[in-house]
Amino acid sequence: MFLTIGTTGTQERPATDLGFLLHKHPDKAQTFSTSHGSAHVFYPEASAERCTAALLLEVDPVALVRRGKGKGRGGAPDAALAQYVNDRPYAASSLLSVALAAVFKSALGGACRAMPERAESPLPLRIEVPALPARGGVELVHKLFAPLGWERVDVTAVPLDEQFPAWGDSRYVRLVLEGELRLADALRQLYVLLPVLDDAKHYWVAPDEVDKLLRAGEGWLADHPERPLITRRYLSHRWGLTRQADQALELVRLAESDDLDVDSVDNAVDESTDTEEKPVPLAEHRRTAILDALRAAGASRVLDLGCGQGQLVQALLKDVRFTEIVGVDVSMRALTIASRRLKLDRMGERQADRVTLRQGSLTYTDKRLAGYDAAVLSEVVEHLDLPRLPALEYAVFGAARPGTVLVTTPNVEYNVRWETLPAGHARHGDHRFEWTRAEFRDWAGQVAERHGYTVRYVPVGPDDPEVGPPTQMAVFTRADTTTTTTTTTTTEKKKKEAEAA
Ligand code: SAH
């Protein structure tokens, strides 16, 4: 199994930088042992003008069978023999994809300490896979790679035997990709699509494969026209996992797509509460409630998780007590709007130092989110499919563990008070659920208990005697935070002082 990655360059920007980006020196041939054989990395050419890295995987077919995971597809009449005489050693497949991930792990992640800006920018790339088993043939290979930004996607069928063209084509193709792409993006595409084309994943597909797929598919899979086929085949036709992946990707697509205006999340129904002459939008009530709760908790370093277009980040910036504000959202589009709203590019250095916007999904744990005073999830949980909620719960309450967590969500009971909202409709098309007060408290109570937090509930907007407030907020306090104890001790101290006096 063999694949080459090449690039071109100049004296100023030498092609050999590829070695830095792949974290493999062009002057050395290196061998790595993987679970199915040896992977060799070497450079057939390495000059300032042209540099090509080759990955060769030498699979041990016997070991593969011994591991009980080989799927012989050689078509030999004797099934036992077919286990040993199979095409695994020669054809690019899921094994090559695993080797790719193992050998080029950092490159796949897009990390390059030596040349961060090179890793971030597109390079002229040429990738060749001489023997790619392709179930679905030339046409499918085209359909998979053509939408991914390559200038040239060249797929040719490999004849069964060149000497005997009459025998027709084999099930292999030769694939050549050329274009300007970020190296990490190109590697991620291969990592997913090689096994998809092979459609014979050699290893057990475990539930964490969904996360691997979502990670490797970031930025290109959500709106790929062949997405259903890709997820289905990548997850070895395991229906439950495929559905999980599809739902998550659909969410990403929605968040990215132009027809979901994140602002409309607030405005999907006219959420104005019209008690006064000039109605106060519910979004403003929410921000006030959130700011009050953050101040009461004494928070200064705050995460706004699912920050959308940055309205809360903007409000936080106005109060100097909030010294560090991090907005996280899965939607690049929302973040772009947020950064424009905040005028990040024109902000003075001291202001700019206080704020960070970051793309990320809240269903993955992220070490960088640990150690904050507080996290806000304002109108976010209802955008996740219920089965994804435990992942968010773990990432926030289990891993990041801020001292205070504020969660707001619509109170579905209040919907009857909105005349503009047809009965039984959610407030926004992208809401996956809307909870009653009891349902919200049930969820929040369990979360608090599982992760060592206490929780109290705050109504947001006019609290209707029958159906409650339009928005409900849960204020979680980590049980070991000192704030509450300090307050009690101070109160006690004052009481004692008063008593003494
Ligand atoms: N917090 C803002 C925006 C709420 S809209 C407000 O109160 O107005 C919900 C936001 O959550 C959207 O911007 C959406 O992109 C984001 N979101 C949804 N699922 C997410 C996920 N898994 N990870 C990160 N952000 C997500």
Short mmCIF file of C-alpha atoms and ligand atoms in Angstrom, two decimals:
data_model
loop_
_atom_site.label_atom_id
_atom_site.label_comp_id
_atom_site.label_asym_id
_atom_site.label_seq_id
_atom_site.Cartn_x
_atom_site.Cartn_y
_atom_site.Cartn_z
CA MET A 1 0.00 0.00 0.00
CA PHE A 2 1.44 3.20 -1.15
CA LEU A 3 0.69 6.85 -1.32
CA THR A 4 2.71 9.95 -2.16
CA ILE A 5 2.28 13.57 -1.13
CA GLY A 6 4.16 16.15 -3.14
CA THR A 7 4.49 19.89 -3.24
CA THR A 8 6.40 22.53 -5.17
CA GLY A 9 8.24 25.58 -3.90
CA THR A 10 10.80 28.30 -4.46
CA GLN A 11 14.11 29.25 -2.86
CA GLU A 12 12.25 31.58 -0.47
CA ARG A 13 9.53 29.08 0.29
CA PRO A 14 11.23 25.73 -0.28
CA ALA A 15 9.14 22.68 -1.04
CA THR A 16 11.14 20.82 1.62
CA ASP A 17 9.08 22.68 4.24
CA LEU A 18 6.79 19.71 3.68
CA GLY A 19 9.15 17.83 5.99
CA PHE A 20 8.35 20.25 8.81
CA LEU A 21 4.63 20.04 8.15
CA LEU A 22 4.67 16.25 8.13
CA HIS A 23 7.07 16.18 11.08
CA LYS A 24 9.31 13.85 9.07
CA HIS A 25 12.78 14.87 7.92
CA PRO A 26 13.32 14.67 4.14
CA ASP A 27 16.84 13.28 4.55
CA LYS A 28 15.80 10.29 6.57
CA ALA A 29 13.88 7.16 5.74
CA GLN A 30 11.91 6.19 8.82
CA THR A 31 10.03 3.07 9.76
CA PHE A 32 7.19 2.87 12.24
CA SER A 33 5.54 -0.25 13.43
CA THR A 34 1.77 -0.19 13.32
CA SER A 35 -0.62 -2.86 14.50
CA HIS A 36 -0.77 -4.43 11.06
CA GLY A 37 2.77 -4.13 9.79
CA SER A 38 5.49 -1.58 9.15
CA ALA A 39 4.94 1.89 7.80
CA HIS A 40 7.85 3.49 5.99
CA VAL A 41 8.16 7.19 5.27
CA PHE A 42 10.73 8.38 2.77
CA TYR A 43 11.21 11.13 0.24
CA PRO A 44 11.77 10.07 -3.40
CA GLU A 45 12.60 13.73 -4.15
CA ALA A 46 13.48 16.64 -1.89
CA SER A 47 14.62 19.94 -3.37
CA ALA A 48 13.55 23.54 -2.91
CA GLU A 49 11.51 23.24 -6.11
CA ARG A 50 9.94 19.83 -5.61
CA CYS A 51 9.48 17.61 -2.62
CA THR A 52 7.57 14.36 -2.38
CA ALA A 53 6.97 12.21 0.66
CA ALA A 54 5.95 8.59 0.29
CA LEU A 55 4.11 6.44 2.79
CA LEU A 56 4.51 2.73 2.24
CA LEU A 57 2.70 0.28 4.41
CA GLU A 58 3.96 -3.26 4.50
CA VAL A 59 1.13 -5.31 5.84
CA ASP A 60 1.68 -8.68 7.35
CA PRO A 61 -1.30 -10.63 5.95
CA VAL A 62 -0.75 -13.56 8.26
CA ALA A 63 -0.77 -11.35 11.33
CA LEU A 64 -3.88 -9.74 10.00
CA VAL A 65 -5.65 -13.06 9.81
CA ARG A 66 -4.34 -14.12 13.21
CA ARG A 67 -5.81 -10.99 14.67
CA GLY A 68 -9.07 -12.31 13.31
CA LYS A 69 -9.84 -9.12 11.51
CA GLY A 70 -8.71 -9.78 7.95
CA LYS A 71 -11.36 -9.73 5.32
CA GLY A 72 -9.98 -11.56 2.32
CA ARG A 73 -11.50 -10.26 -0.87
CA GLY A 74 -9.21 -12.02 -3.29
CA GLY A 75 -11.99 -14.17 -4.69
CA ALA A 76 -10.00 -17.38 -4.29
CA PRO A 77 -12.21 -20.45 -4.32
CA ASP A 78 -10.77 -21.77 -1.12
CA ALA A 79 -12.06 -19.59 1.70
CA ALA A 80 -9.31 -20.61 4.12
CA LEU A 81 -6.64 -19.80 1.57
CA ALA A 82 -8.37 -16.55 0.68
CA GLN A 83 -7.75 -15.38 4.21
CA TYR A 84 -4.05 -15.48 3.54
CA VAL A 85 -4.00 -14.68 -0.15
CA ASN A 86 -5.80 -11.41 -0.07
CA ASP A 87 -5.23 -7.97 -1.45
CA ARG A 88 -4.70 -6.26 1.89
CA PRO A 89 -0.91 -5.99 1.52
CA TYR A 90 -1.11 -4.25 -1.84
CA ALA A 91 -4.13 -2.04 -1.86
CA ALA A 92 -4.62 1.26 -0.14
CA SER A 93 -7.39 0.78 2.32
CA SER A 94 -8.49 1.40 5.84
CA LEU A 95 -5.10 0.03 6.92
CA LEU A 96 -3.34 2.81 5.05
CA SER A 97 -5.76 5.26 6.58
CA VAL A 98 -4.88 4.03 10.07
CA ALA A 99 -1.18 4.23 9.24
CA LEU A 100 -1.68 7.75 7.89
CA ALA A 101 -3.29 8.81 11.16
CA ALA A 102 -0.57 7.16 13.22
CA VAL A 103 2.46 8.36 11.28
CA PHE A 104 1.19 11.86 10.42
CA LYS A 105 -0.79 12.48 13.58
CA SER A 106 0.36 16.06 14.16
CA ALA A 107 0.02 16.98 10.50
CA LEU A 108 -3.50 15.60 10.45
CA GLY A 109 -4.30 17.75 13.44
CA GLY A 110 -2.92 20.78 11.62
CA ALA A 111 -0.26 21.43 14.23
CA CYS A 112 3.19 22.68 13.30
CA ARG A 113 5.18 24.50 15.93
CA ALA A 114 8.07 25.22 13.58
CA MET A 115 5.86 26.78 10.87
CA PRO A 116 2.40 27.49 12.17
CA GLU A 117 1.55 29.88 9.35
CA ARG A 118 2.62 27.36 6.68
CA ALA A 119 0.40 24.72 8.27
CA GLU A 120 -2.49 27.19 8.22
CA SER A 121 -2.20 28.15 4.58
CA PRO A 122 -2.95 26.19 1.40
CA LEU A 123 -0.02 24.56 -0.40
CA PRO A 124 0.23 23.40 -4.00
CA LEU A 125 -0.28 19.68 -3.40
CA ARG A 126 -0.13 16.58 -5.53
CA ILE A 127 -1.30 13.36 -3.98
CA GLU A 128 -1.14 10.05 -5.72
CA VAL A 129 -2.55 6.68 -4.69
CA PRO A 130 -1.54 4.20 -7.38
CA ALA A 131 -3.80 1.31 -6.31
CA LEU A 132 -6.94 2.30 -4.54
CA PRO A 133 -9.64 -0.31 -4.19
CA ALA A 134 -12.77 1.56 -5.17
CA ARG A 135 -16.12 -0.02 -4.72
CA GLY A 136 -18.27 2.20 -6.88
CA GLY A 137 -15.51 2.69 -9.43
CA VAL A 138 -14.09 5.74 -11.14
CA GLU A 139 -17.37 7.58 -10.96
CA LEU A 140 -17.72 7.37 -7.19
CA VAL A 141 -14.10 8.39 -6.61
CA HIS A 142 -14.84 11.49 -8.65
CA LYS A 143 -18.00 12.25 -6.74
CA LEU A 144 -16.14 11.96 -3.44
CA PHE A 145 -13.14 14.16 -4.23
CA ALA A 146 -14.54 16.64 -6.75
CA PRO A 147 -16.45 18.77 -4.19
CA LEU A 148 -13.41 19.13 -1.93
CA GLY A 149 -11.58 22.00 -3.56
CA TRP A 150 -9.10 20.14 -5.79
CA GLU A 151 -8.30 21.64 -9.18
CA ARG A 152 -7.64 18.25 -10.70
CA VAL A 153 -9.16 14.93 -9.67
CA ASP A 154 -7.77 12.34 -12.00
CA VAL A 155 -9.12 8.83 -11.63
CA THR A 156 -8.18 6.01 -13.98
CA ALA A 157 -9.26 2.43 -13.78
CA VAL A 158 -6.41 -0.03 -13.41
CA PRO A 159 -6.73 -2.93 -15.89
CA LEU A 160 -6.81 -6.41 -14.42
CA ASP A 161 -3.76 -7.28 -16.47
CA GLU A 162 -2.06 -4.81 -18.77
CA GLN A 163 -1.03 -7.60 -21.10
CA PHE A 164 -4.60 -8.72 -21.53
CA PRO A 165 -6.78 -5.62 -21.87
CA ALA A 166 -9.70 -7.82 -22.92
CA TRP A 167 -9.93 -9.02 -19.34
CA GLY A 168 -11.26 -5.63 -18.43
CA ASP A 169 -10.63 -3.44 -15.42
CA SER A 170 -9.79 -4.47 -11.89
CA ARG A 171 -11.59 -2.96 -8.95
CA TYR A 172 -8.66 -0.63 -8.42
CA VAL A 173 -8.17 2.90 -9.59
CA ARG A 174 -5.19 5.20 -9.71
CA LEU A 175 -6.02 8.47 -8.04
CA VAL A 176 -4.19 11.75 -8.56
CA LEU A 177 -5.29 14.89 -6.75
CA GLU A 178 -3.83 18.29 -7.50
CA GLY A 179 -4.72 21.64 -6.04
CA GLU A 180 -4.03 24.21 -3.35
CA LEU A 181 -5.22 22.89 -0.03
CA ARG A 182 -4.09 22.97 3.54
CA LEU A 183 -2.07 19.83 4.15
CA ALA A 184 -4.16 18.91 7.21
CA ASP A 185 -7.38 19.18 5.21
CA ALA A 186 -6.01 16.95 2.46
CA LEU A 187 -4.84 14.34 4.97
CA ARG A 188 -8.19 14.37 6.78
CA GLN A 189 -10.05 13.81 3.54
CA LEU A 190 -7.87 10.80 2.75
CA TYR A 191 -8.19 9.48 6.28
CA VAL A 192 -11.95 9.30 5.86
CA LEU A 193 -12.34 8.56 2.16
CA LEU A 194 -9.79 5.76 1.70
CA PRO A 195 -11.74 3.34 3.89
CA VAL A 196 -15.01 4.64 2.46
CA LEU A 197 -13.90 3.63 -1.03
CA ASP A 198 -12.58 0.34 0.17
CA ASP A 199 -15.80 -0.29 2.07
CA ALA A 200 -14.21 -3.13 4.01
CA LYS A 201 -13.11 -1.71 7.31
CA HIS A 202 -10.75 -4.18 8.79
CA TYR A 203 -11.33 -3.33 12.42
CA TRP A 204 -14.19 -3.30 14.79
CA VAL A 205 -16.10 -0.08 14.52
CA ALA A 206 -16.47 1.24 18.03
CA PRO A 207 -18.70 4.13 19.07
CA ASP A 208 -15.72 6.49 19.27
CA GLU A 209 -15.40 6.14 15.51
CA VAL A 210 -18.25 8.64 15.29
CA ASP A 211 -16.16 11.24 17.06
CA LYS A 212 -13.15 10.41 14.92
CA LEU A 213 -15.27 10.87 11.83
CA LEU A 214 -16.67 14.18 13.02
CA ARG A 215 -13.22 15.45 13.87
CA ALA A 216 -11.66 14.36 10.59
CA GLY A 217 -14.69 15.65 8.70
CA GLU A 218 -14.54 19.12 10.22
CA GLY A 219 -14.91 21.76 7.56
CA TRP A 220 -15.75 19.50 4.63
CA LEU A 221 -18.04 16.60 5.49
CA ALA A 222 -21.15 18.35 6.78
CA ASP A 223 -22.24 19.64 3.41
CA HIS A 224 -20.61 17.07 1.16
CA PRO A 225 -23.23 15.87 -1.37
CA GLU A 226 -22.23 12.24 -0.73
CA ARG A 227 -22.38 12.60 3.04
CA PRO A 228 -24.90 9.77 3.63
CA LEU A 229 -22.76 7.29 1.70
CA ILE A 230 -19.59 8.49 3.43
CA THR A 231 -20.94 8.15 6.97
CA ARG A 232 -22.65 4.84 6.21
CA ARG A 233 -19.59 3.22 4.73
CA TYR A 234 -17.11 4.78 7.15
CA LEU A 235 -19.09 3.41 10.05
CA SER A 236 -19.30 -0.02 8.39
CA HIS A 237 -23.03 0.20 7.87
CA ARG A 238 -23.67 0.32 11.57
CA TRP A 239 -26.99 1.98 11.48
CA GLY A 240 -27.13 3.42 15.00
CA LEU A 241 -23.71 5.04 14.69
CA THR A 242 -24.46 6.29 11.21
CA ARG A 243 -27.54 8.03 12.48
CA GLN A 244 -25.63 9.59 15.35
CA ALA A 245 -23.02 10.93 12.96
CA ASP A 246 -25.62 12.20 10.52
CA GLN A 247 -27.48 14.08 13.19
CA ALA A 248 -24.34 15.72 14.48
CA LEU A 249 -23.27 16.67 10.97
CA GLU A 250 -26.70 18.00 10.18
CA LEU A 251 -26.39 20.30 13.16
CA VAL A 252 -23.03 21.53 11.94
CA ARG A 253 -24.46 22.08 8.47
CA LEU A 254 -27.39 24.03 9.86
CA ALA A 255 -25.12 26.14 11.99
CA GLU A 256 -22.95 26.88 8.95
CA SER A 257 -25.69 27.35 6.41
CA ASP A 258 -26.74 30.77 5.35
CA ASP A 259 -30.42 30.24 5.93
CA LEU A 260 -29.99 29.86 9.65
CA ASP A 261 -29.55 33.38 10.83
CA VAL A 262 -28.38 32.96 14.37
CA ASP A 263 -30.08 36.25 15.20
CA SER A 264 -33.35 34.69 14.19
CA VAL A 265 -32.92 32.33 17.10
CA ASP A 266 -33.91 35.22 19.28
CA ASN A 267 -36.43 36.61 16.88
CA ALA A 268 -38.13 33.47 15.64
CA VAL A 269 -41.11 34.53 17.64
CA ASP A 270 -41.53 38.08 18.75
CA GLU A 271 -40.29 37.49 22.23
CA SER A 272 -40.92 41.03 23.41
CA THR A 273 -42.54 41.25 26.79
CA ASP A 274 -44.94 44.13 26.46
CA THR A 275 -45.52 45.26 30.01
CA GLU A 276 -44.02 48.68 29.42
CA GLU A 277 -44.49 51.12 26.62
CA LYS A 278 -41.31 50.17 24.89
CA PRO A 279 -41.14 46.39 25.13
CA VAL A 280 -37.92 44.91 26.43
CA PRO A 281 -36.78 42.07 24.17
CA LEU A 282 -36.51 38.78 26.00
CA ALA A 283 -32.88 38.50 24.84
CA GLU A 284 -32.14 41.60 26.88
CA HIS A 285 -33.89 40.20 29.93
CA ARG A 286 -31.70 37.13 29.52
CA ARG A 287 -28.48 39.08 29.27
CA THR A 288 -29.38 41.11 32.35
CA ALA A 289 -30.20 37.95 34.32
CA ILE A 290 -26.93 36.34 33.20
CA LEU A 291 -24.80 39.39 34.03
CA ASP A 292 -26.45 39.67 37.46
CA ALA A 293 -25.79 36.01 38.22
CA LEU A 294 -22.17 36.25 37.06
CA ARG A 295 -21.57 39.31 39.23
CA ALA A 296 -23.22 37.66 42.21
CA ALA A 297 -20.93 34.67 41.75
CA GLY A 298 -17.91 36.98 41.71
CA ALA A 299 -16.79 35.60 38.34
CA SER A 300 -14.11 37.38 36.36
CA ARG A 301 -12.96 34.75 33.86
CA VAL A 302 -15.99 33.68 31.86
CA LEU A 303 -16.77 31.24 29.03
CA ASP A 304 -19.69 31.99 26.73
CA LEU A 305 -20.38 28.56 25.27
CA GLY A 306 -22.42 28.69 22.06
CA CYS A 307 -21.81 32.44 21.96
CA GLY A 308 -23.52 32.86 18.59
CA GLN A 309 -23.07 36.35 17.20
CA GLY A 310 -21.43 37.68 20.34
CA GLN A 311 -24.11 39.85 21.95
CA LEU A 312 -23.30 38.57 25.44
CA VAL A 313 -19.55 38.80 24.85
CA GLN A 314 -20.10 42.43 23.92
CA ALA A 315 -22.07 43.07 27.11
CA LEU A 316 -19.41 41.34 29.21
CA LEU A 317 -16.67 43.49 27.69
CA LYS A 318 -18.43 46.62 28.95
CA ASP A 319 -17.85 45.59 32.56
CA VAL A 320 -14.17 45.67 33.55
CA ARG A 321 -14.66 43.10 36.28
CA PHE A 322 -14.78 40.47 33.52
CA THR A 323 -11.09 40.21 32.84
CA GLU A 324 -11.12 37.24 30.48
CA ILE A 325 -13.97 36.39 28.14
CA VAL A 326 -13.91 33.39 25.82
CA GLY A 327 -16.66 32.89 23.26
CA VAL A 328 -16.96 29.42 21.74
CA ASP A 329 -19.25 28.40 18.91
CA VAL A 330 -19.38 25.65 16.33
CA SER A 331 -20.48 28.05 13.63
CA MET A 332 -17.69 29.90 11.82
CA ARG A 333 -20.28 32.18 10.33
CA ALA A 334 -21.64 33.21 13.72
CA LEU A 335 -18.08 33.83 14.94
CA THR A 336 -17.28 35.98 11.93
CA ILE A 337 -20.33 38.10 12.66
CA ALA A 338 -19.37 38.22 16.34
CA SER A 339 -15.88 39.42 15.53
CA ARG A 340 -17.32 42.15 13.29
CA ARG A 341 -19.79 43.16 15.98
CA LEU A 342 -16.98 43.45 18.52
CA LYS A 343 -14.71 45.18 15.98
CA LEU A 344 -11.99 42.82 17.11
CA ASP A 345 -9.60 44.01 14.41
CA ARG A 346 -9.83 47.64 15.54
CA MET A 347 -9.95 47.03 19.26
CA GLY A 348 -7.20 48.46 21.46
CA GLU A 349 -4.64 45.97 22.72
CA ARG A 350 -5.88 45.98 26.30
CA GLN A 351 -9.47 45.29 25.31
CA ALA A 352 -8.39 42.69 22.78
CA ASP A 353 -6.39 40.90 25.46
CA ARG A 354 -9.59 40.30 27.38
CA VAL A 355 -11.49 38.51 24.65
CA THR A 356 -11.02 35.37 22.58
CA LEU A 357 -13.39 33.85 20.04
CA ARG A 358 -12.82 30.24 19.26
CA GLN A 359 -14.46 27.67 17.03
CA GLY A 360 -15.25 24.39 18.71
CA SER A 361 -17.95 21.90 19.39
CA LEU A 362 -19.25 21.70 22.93
CA THR A 363 -19.79 17.98 22.63
CA TYR A 364 -16.03 17.40 22.79
CA THR A 365 -13.92 17.90 25.84
CA ASP A 366 -11.41 20.69 25.42
CA LYS A 367 -8.57 21.15 27.89
CA ARG A 368 -8.43 24.86 27.12
CA LEU A 369 -11.84 25.34 28.71
CA ALA A 370 -10.72 24.17 32.14
CA GLY A 371 -10.07 26.53 35.05
CA TYR A 372 -12.64 29.28 34.41
CA ASP A 373 -14.79 30.94 37.05
CA ALA A 374 -17.99 30.59 35.11
CA ALA A 375 -19.54 29.26 31.92
CA VAL A 376 -22.72 30.44 30.24
CA LEU A 377 -24.88 28.25 28.01
CA SER A 378 -27.48 30.73 26.86
CA GLU A 379 -30.17 29.18 24.65
CA VAL A 380 -27.80 26.45 23.48
CA VAL A 381 -28.84 23.10 24.95
CA GLU A 382 -32.11 23.01 23.01
CA HIS A 383 -30.10 23.12 19.76
CA LEU A 384 -28.55 19.74 20.46
CA ASP A 385 -30.20 16.44 19.74
CA LEU A 386 -31.06 14.85 23.06
CA PRO A 387 -28.64 11.93 22.54
CA ARG A 388 -25.76 14.45 22.24
CA LEU A 389 -26.63 16.20 25.47
CA PRO A 390 -24.69 13.81 27.74
CA ALA A 391 -21.56 14.61 25.71
CA LEU A 392 -22.03 18.34 26.34
CA GLU A 393 -22.83 17.65 29.98
CA TYR A 394 -19.59 15.77 30.37
CA ALA A 395 -17.50 18.33 28.49
CA VAL A 396 -18.81 21.20 30.61
CA PHE A 397 -19.60 19.76 34.05
CA GLY A 398 -17.24 16.78 33.99
CA ALA A 399 -14.15 18.13 32.23
CA ALA A 400 -14.13 21.97 32.15
CA ARG A 401 -15.76 22.22 35.60
CA PRO A 402 -16.13 25.99 36.05
CA GLY A 403 -17.15 27.23 39.49
CA THR A 404 -20.48 28.49 38.16
CA VAL A 405 -22.52 27.34 35.16
CA LEU A 406 -25.55 29.25 33.90
CA VAL A 407 -27.93 27.44 31.57
CA THR A 408 -30.90 29.20 29.99
CA THR A 409 -33.52 27.53 27.81
CA PRO A 410 -37.10 28.25 26.73
CA ASN A 411 -39.91 27.25 29.03
CA VAL A 412 -42.29 25.48 26.64
CA GLU A 413 -45.24 26.05 28.95
CA TYR A 414 -45.03 29.75 28.17
CA ASN A 415 -45.50 29.19 24.41
CA VAL A 416 -49.29 29.44 24.74
CA ARG A 417 -48.81 33.09 25.70
CA TRP A 418 -47.40 33.93 22.29
CA GLU A 419 -50.23 34.60 19.94
CA THR A 420 -47.96 34.59 16.92
CA LEU A 421 -46.80 31.04 17.63
CA PRO A 422 -49.04 28.28 16.26
CA ALA A 423 -50.00 25.71 18.89
CA GLY A 424 -47.52 22.89 19.30
CA HIS A 425 -44.72 24.74 17.46
CA ALA A 426 -41.26 25.29 18.85
CA ARG A 427 -40.03 28.87 19.05
CA HIS A 428 -37.39 28.20 16.48
CA GLY A 429 -37.07 25.65 13.69
CA ASP A 430 -33.71 24.47 14.97
CA HIS A 431 -34.87 23.74 18.49
CA ARG A 432 -34.59 20.01 18.98
CA PHE A 433 -36.75 20.14 22.09
CA GLU A 434 -38.29 22.64 24.45
CA TRP A 435 -38.70 21.71 28.07
CA THR A 436 -41.38 22.35 30.67
CA ARG A 437 -40.16 23.70 33.98
CA ALA A 438 -40.39 20.21 35.49
CA GLU A 439 -38.40 18.64 32.65
CA PHE A 440 -35.67 21.27 32.89
CA ARG A 441 -35.40 20.86 36.65
CA ASP A 442 -35.31 17.13 36.28
CA TRP A 443 -32.37 17.34 33.87
CA ALA A 444 -30.54 20.07 35.81
CA GLY A 445 -31.01 18.29 39.13
CA GLN A 446 -29.48 15.11 37.77
CA VAL A 447 -26.58 16.95 36.17
CA ALA A 448 -25.84 18.75 39.43
CA GLU A 449 -25.91 15.53 41.38
CA ARG A 450 -23.74 13.62 38.93
CA HIS A 451 -21.04 16.26 38.88
CA GLY A 452 -20.97 17.71 42.37
CA TYR A 453 -22.85 20.99 41.84
CA THR A 454 -25.76 22.61 43.62
CA VAL A 455 -28.43 24.21 41.48
CA ARG A 456 -31.07 26.90 41.84
CA TYR A 457 -33.55 28.27 39.32
CA VAL A 458 -34.17 31.84 38.26
CA PRO A 459 -37.14 32.94 36.15
CA VAL A 460 -36.25 35.24 33.23
CA GLY A 461 -38.91 37.60 31.86
CA PRO A 462 -42.37 38.06 33.42
CA ASP A 463 -43.15 35.09 35.66
CA ASP A 464 -46.69 34.10 34.67
CA PRO A 465 -48.63 32.65 37.62
CA GLU A 466 -49.94 29.82 35.47
CA VAL A 467 -47.30 28.94 32.92
CA GLY A 468 -44.17 30.45 34.45
CA PRO A 469 -41.57 32.71 32.75
CA PRO A 470 -40.70 32.62 29.04
CA THR A 471 -37.08 31.68 29.76
CA GLN A 472 -35.84 29.49 32.56
CA MET A 473 -32.33 29.72 33.97
CA ALA A 474 -30.44 27.23 36.13
CA VAL A 475 -27.54 28.52 38.22
CA PHE A 476 -25.13 25.71 39.04
CA THR A 477 -22.48 26.22 41.70
CA ARG A 478 -19.65 23.74 42.08
CA ALA A 479 -19.96 22.24 45.54
CA ASP A 480 -16.31 22.86 46.42
CA THR A 481 -16.23 26.52 45.41
CA THR A 482 -15.33 28.76 48.28
CA THR A 483 -17.61 31.65 47.33
CA THR A 484 -20.60 30.34 49.24
CA THR A 485 -18.55 29.41 52.28
CA THR A 486 -16.83 32.78 52.25
CA THR A 487 -20.20 34.50 52.11
CA THR A 488 -21.54 32.47 54.99
CA THR A 489 -18.42 32.99 57.03
CA THR A 490 -18.52 36.69 56.34
CA THR A 491 -22.20 36.80 57.23
CA GLU A 492 -21.55 34.74 60.33
CA LYS A 493 -18.63 36.95 61.22
CA LYS A 494 -20.79 40.04 60.83
CA LYS A 495 -23.54 38.41 62.88
CA LYS A 496 -21.07 37.56 65.61
CA GLU A 497 -19.65 41.07 65.50
CA ALA A 498 -23.17 42.45 65.76
CA GLU A 499 -23.90 40.11 68.64
CA ALA A 500 -20.67 41.09 70.35
CA ALA A 501 -21.55 44.76 69.96
N1 SAH B 1 -25.79 32.10 23.19
C1 SAH B 1 -26.40 32.89 22.13
C2 SAH B 1 -26.72 32.07 20.87
C3 SAH B 1 -27.74 31.00 21.05
S1 SAH B 1 -28.10 30.17 19.53
C4 SAH B 1 -27.62 33.59 22.63
O1 SAH B 1 -28.03 33.37 23.74
O2 SAH B 1 -28.16 34.39 21.89
C5 SAH B 1 -27.29 28.64 19.75
C6 SAH B 1 -25.84 28.69 19.39
O3 SAH B 1 -25.26 27.47 19.79
C7 SAH B 1 -25.60 28.83 17.91
O4 SAH B 1 -24.73 29.89 17.68
C8 SAH B 1 -24.98 27.51 17.51
O5 SAH B 1 -24.03 27.64 16.48
C9 SAH B 1 -24.35 27.07 18.80
N2 SAH B 1 -24.17 25.62 18.91
C10 SAH B 1 -25.08 24.66 18.70
N3 SAH B 1 -24.55 23.46 18.92
C11 SAH B 1 -23.25 23.65 19.26
C12 SAH B 1 -22.17 22.79 19.60
N4 SAH B 1 -22.31 21.48 19.61
N5 SAH B 1 -20.99 23.34 19.91
C13 SAH B 1 -20.84 24.69 19.90
N6 SAH B 1 -21.82 25.54 19.59
C14 SAH B 1 -23.01 25.04 19.26
#
